[in-house]
Structures are given as structure tokens and as C-alpha cells.
mmCIF file of C-alpha atoms in Angstrom:
data_model
loop_
_atom_site.group_PDB
_atom_site.id
_atom_site.type_symbol
_atom_site.label_atom_id
_atom_site.label_comp_id
_atom_site.label_asym_id
_atom_site.label_seq_id
_atom_site.Cartn_x
_atom_site.Cartn_y
_atom_site.Cartn_z
ATOM 1 C CA GLN A 1 -34.172 43.299 25.694
ATOM 2 C CA VAL A 2 -32.246 40.439 24.085
ATOM 3 C CA GLN A 3 -30.710 41.154 20.732
ATOM 4 C CA LEU A 4 -29.205 38.741 18.211
ATOM 5 C CA VAL A 5 -26.962 40.096 15.512
ATOM 6 C CA GLU A 6 -25.892 37.936 12.551
ATOM 7 C CA SER A 7 -22.972 38.295 10.145
ATOM 8 C CA GLY A 8 -20.902 36.298 7.706
ATOM 9 C CA GLY A 9 -23.245 35.924 4.761
ATOM 10 C CA GLY A 10 -22.157 36.631 1.202
ATOM 11 C CA LEU A 11 -21.728 35.314 -2.322
ATOM 12 C CA VAL A 12 -19.820 32.078 -2.830
ATOM 13 C CA GLN A 13 -19.413 29.568 -5.628
ATOM 14 C CA ALA A 14 -20.823 26.092 -5.350
ATOM 15 C CA GLY A 15 -18.507 23.907 -3.330
ATOM 16 C CA GLY A 16 -17.234 26.800 -1.258
ATOM 17 C CA SER A 17 -17.595 27.574 2.453
ATOM 18 C CA LEU A 18 -18.963 30.305 4.667
ATOM 19 C CA ARG A 19 -19.052 30.793 8.419
ATOM 20 C CA LEU A 20 -22.000 32.581 9.940
ATOM 21 C CA SER A 21 -21.892 34.222 13.366
ATOM 22 C CA CYS A 22 -24.661 35.268 15.755
ATOM 23 C CA VAL A 23 -23.817 37.455 18.720
ATOM 24 C CA ALA A 24 -26.235 37.728 21.629
ATOM 25 C CA SER A 25 -26.416 40.870 23.755
ATOM 26 C CA THR A 26 -26.399 38.840 26.969
ATOM 27 C CA ARG A 27 -25.617 35.360 28.262
ATOM 28 C CA THR A 28 -29.320 34.536 28.358
ATOM 29 C CA PHE A 29 -28.943 31.535 26.041
ATOM 30 C CA SER A 30 -26.037 29.800 27.763
ATOM 31 C CA ASN A 31 -28.519 27.323 29.224
ATOM 32 C CA ARG A 32 -31.149 27.449 26.520
ATOM 33 C CA ALA A 33 -31.507 26.096 22.974
ATOM 34 C CA MET A 34 -30.400 28.111 19.999
ATOM 35 C CA GLY A 35 -30.627 27.365 16.330
ATOM 36 C CA TRP A 36 -30.375 28.418 12.715
ATOM 37 C CA PHE A 37 -33.191 28.738 10.204
ATOM 38 C CA ARG A 38 -33.219 29.811 6.572
ATOM 39 C CA GLN A 39 -35.798 31.176 4.158
ATOM 40 C CA ALA A 40 -35.607 31.337 0.378
ATOM 41 C CA PRO A 41 -37.888 33.658 -1.656
ATOM 42 C CA GLY A 42 -41.355 32.242 -1.891
ATOM 43 C CA LYS A 43 -40.678 29.430 0.557
ATOM 44 C CA GLU A 44 -41.381 28.714 4.219
ATOM 45 C CA ARG A 45 -38.757 29.315 6.877
ATOM 46 C CA GLU A 46 -37.068 25.986 7.448
ATOM 47 C CA PHE A 47 -34.990 24.497 10.243
ATOM 48 C CA VAL A 48 -31.278 24.104 9.580
ATOM 49 C CA ALA A 49 -29.474 23.269 12.794
ATOM 50 C CA ALA A 50 -29.722 23.737 16.570
ATOM 51 C CA LEU A 51 -27.928 23.210 19.866
ATOM 52 C CA SER A 52 -29.812 21.928 22.907
ATOM 53 C CA TRP A 53 -28.517 22.446 26.459
ATOM 54 C CA ALA A 54 -27.920 19.205 28.362
ATOM 55 C CA GLY A 55 -26.106 20.475 31.475
ATOM 56 C CA THR A 56 -23.139 22.582 32.386
ATOM 57 C CA ASN A 57 -21.201 23.319 29.217
ATOM 58 C CA THR A 58 -22.881 20.365 27.539
ATOM 59 C CA TYR A 59 -24.775 20.690 24.310
ATOM 60 C CA TYR A 60 -26.227 18.409 21.648
ATOM 61 C CA ALA A 61 -26.430 19.305 17.963
ATOM 62 C CA ASP A 62 -29.238 18.488 15.568
ATOM 63 C CA TYR A 63 -29.322 19.057 11.789
ATOM 64 C CA ALA A 64 -31.791 19.033 8.949
ATOM 65 C CA ASP A 65 -31.208 16.158 6.616
ATOM 66 C CA SER A 66 -30.458 18.537 3.778
ATOM 67 C CA VAL A 67 -27.361 19.938 5.517
ATOM 68 C CA LYS A 68 -26.220 16.953 7.621
ATOM 69 C CA GLY A 69 -22.557 16.223 7.030
ATOM 70 C CA ARG A 70 -21.928 19.655 5.379
ATOM 71 C CA PHE A 71 -22.849 22.129 8.112
ATOM 72 C CA ALA A 72 -21.585 22.325 11.697
ATOM 73 C CA ILE A 73 -23.168 24.366 14.539
ATOM 74 C CA SER A 74 -21.194 25.503 17.556
ATOM 75 C CA ARG A 75 -21.197 28.164 20.253
ATOM 76 C CA ASP A 76 -18.730 30.064 22.354
ATOM 77 C CA ASN A 77 -20.385 31.127 25.566
ATOM 78 C CA ALA A 78 -17.477 33.312 26.564
ATOM 79 C CA LEU A 79 -18.192 35.403 23.436
ATOM 80 C CA ASN A 80 -21.973 35.021 23.576
ATOM 81 C CA THR A 81 -21.694 33.769 19.985
ATOM 82 C CA MET A 82 -23.151 30.964 17.965
ATOM 83 C CA TYR A 83 -21.639 29.819 14.640
ATOM 84 C CA LEU A 84 -22.766 27.935 11.604
ATOM 85 C CA GLN A 85 -19.901 26.556 9.512
ATOM 86 C CA MET A 86 -21.203 25.786 6.028
ATOM 87 C CA ASN A 87 -19.080 23.611 3.739
ATOM 88 C CA ARG A 88 -19.618 22.177 0.250
ATOM 89 C CA LEU A 89 -22.295 24.763 -0.359
ATOM 90 C CA LYS A 90 -24.889 24.123 -3.049
ATOM 91 C CA PRO A 91 -27.114 26.576 -5.008
ATOM 92 C CA GLU A 92 -30.123 25.248 -3.110
ATOM 93 C CA ASP A 93 -28.542 26.584 0.092
ATOM 94 C CA THR A 94 -29.214 30.104 -1.154
ATOM 95 C CA ALA A 95 -31.452 31.836 1.411
ATOM 96 C CA VAL A 96 -31.586 34.367 4.207
ATOM 97 C CA TYR A 97 -30.202 32.668 7.294
ATOM 98 C CA TYR A 98 -31.552 33.581 10.735
ATOM 99 C CA CYS A 99 -30.301 32.742 14.212
ATOM 100 C CA ALA A 100 -32.911 32.119 16.865
ATOM 101 C CA GLY A 101 -33.287 31.426 20.555
ATOM 102 C CA ARG A 102 -35.998 29.997 22.738
ATOM 103 C CA ASP A 103 -36.707 29.711 26.445
ATOM 104 C CA GLY A 104 -36.589 25.884 26.500
ATOM 105 C CA THR A 105 -33.476 23.734 26.839
ATOM 106 C CA ARG A 106 -34.267 21.473 23.887
ATOM 107 C CA TYR A 107 -34.350 22.402 20.241
ATOM 108 C CA ASP A 108 -37.502 22.498 18.179
ATOM 109 C CA LYS A 109 -37.761 22.251 14.390
ATOM 110 C CA SER A 110 -40.627 24.721 14.278
ATOM 111 C CA ALA A 111 -39.756 28.407 13.970
ATOM 112 C CA LEU A 112 -42.936 29.159 15.948
ATOM 113 C CA GLN A 113 -41.231 27.834 19.099
ATOM 114 C CA TYR A 114 -38.493 30.456 19.052
ATOM 115 C CA THR A 115 -38.949 33.861 20.631
ATOM 116 C CA TYR A 116 -35.728 35.683 19.729
ATOM 117 C CA TRP A 117 -34.483 36.298 16.219
ATOM 118 C CA GLY A 118 -31.655 37.933 14.436
ATOM 119 C CA GLN A 119 -32.126 40.229 11.455
ATOM 120 C CA GLY A 120 -30.926 37.612 8.968
ATOM 121 C CA THR A 121 -27.922 37.409 6.705
ATOM 122 C CA GLN A 122 -28.024 36.643 2.961
ATOM 123 C CA VAL A 123 -26.217 33.615 1.659
ATOM 124 C CA THR A 124 -26.011 33.245 -2.133
ATOM 125 C CA VAL A 125 -24.415 30.203 -3.793
ATOM 126 C CA SER A 126 -23.755 30.456 -7.488
ATOM 127 C CA SER A 127 -23.500 27.530 -9.897
#
């Protein structure tokens, strides 16, 4: 059974930064796509960022337009960990953030295409 455990959420003022971490129980996703999604109360779960596998130790990043230039996704396969560095946070970034993995090598913007999910970590950005 593959498990994803998230951490790093919290309360931050607008303009501040947070770094989220997602630790996988195995190296299952070293050659597969992984990503971050978020869900605010009363809203659909939306795509945030993802890494697609393009060969040995080669990955490509994709971002939602709403976070492009502010967020950065990365991974450390030696630690089985994926990160989301969030800078210049805005109140509209407030949501529960989830890490996710899928069996394919390329990312997908749809949450329905991901099989493995973390428990979520709350990010709250105050005005």
C-alpha cells in the first residue's frame, strides 16, 4: 500500500511564504507523475502544480495560471519527498492542499486521473 503524508501547512499573512512537503512510503513515484491540488470550502478540487517524468532524473513542471511565478514544485527522490514552495501568498490561496500521484508519466489537470492521495494540509492566508 502506497501512502502519502503531507505537512507544512499553517497560518500566514498575505505576502508570506510556506513550504509544503509530501513524503511517499516507497519510491513508486520516481518514474511517475506527481502533483499538488487544493480545495477551498464549497469549491471543486483544483489543479495547482505537477511534475511529469521525462526520463532518468528528468522532470518537467506545470503550473496553474493562478500560481505561476509564485509557486515552485520540486522533488527529492532520495527522500521520497515532493515539495511545493509557495511565495507571495494571497488570501485566495487559502485551501486544503493535497499531494497526489498517478500511474502515468505525464501530469493531468484532472484530479480524477490520480490514484494516490495524501490526507491534506490546511493553508490559511490572512489579509
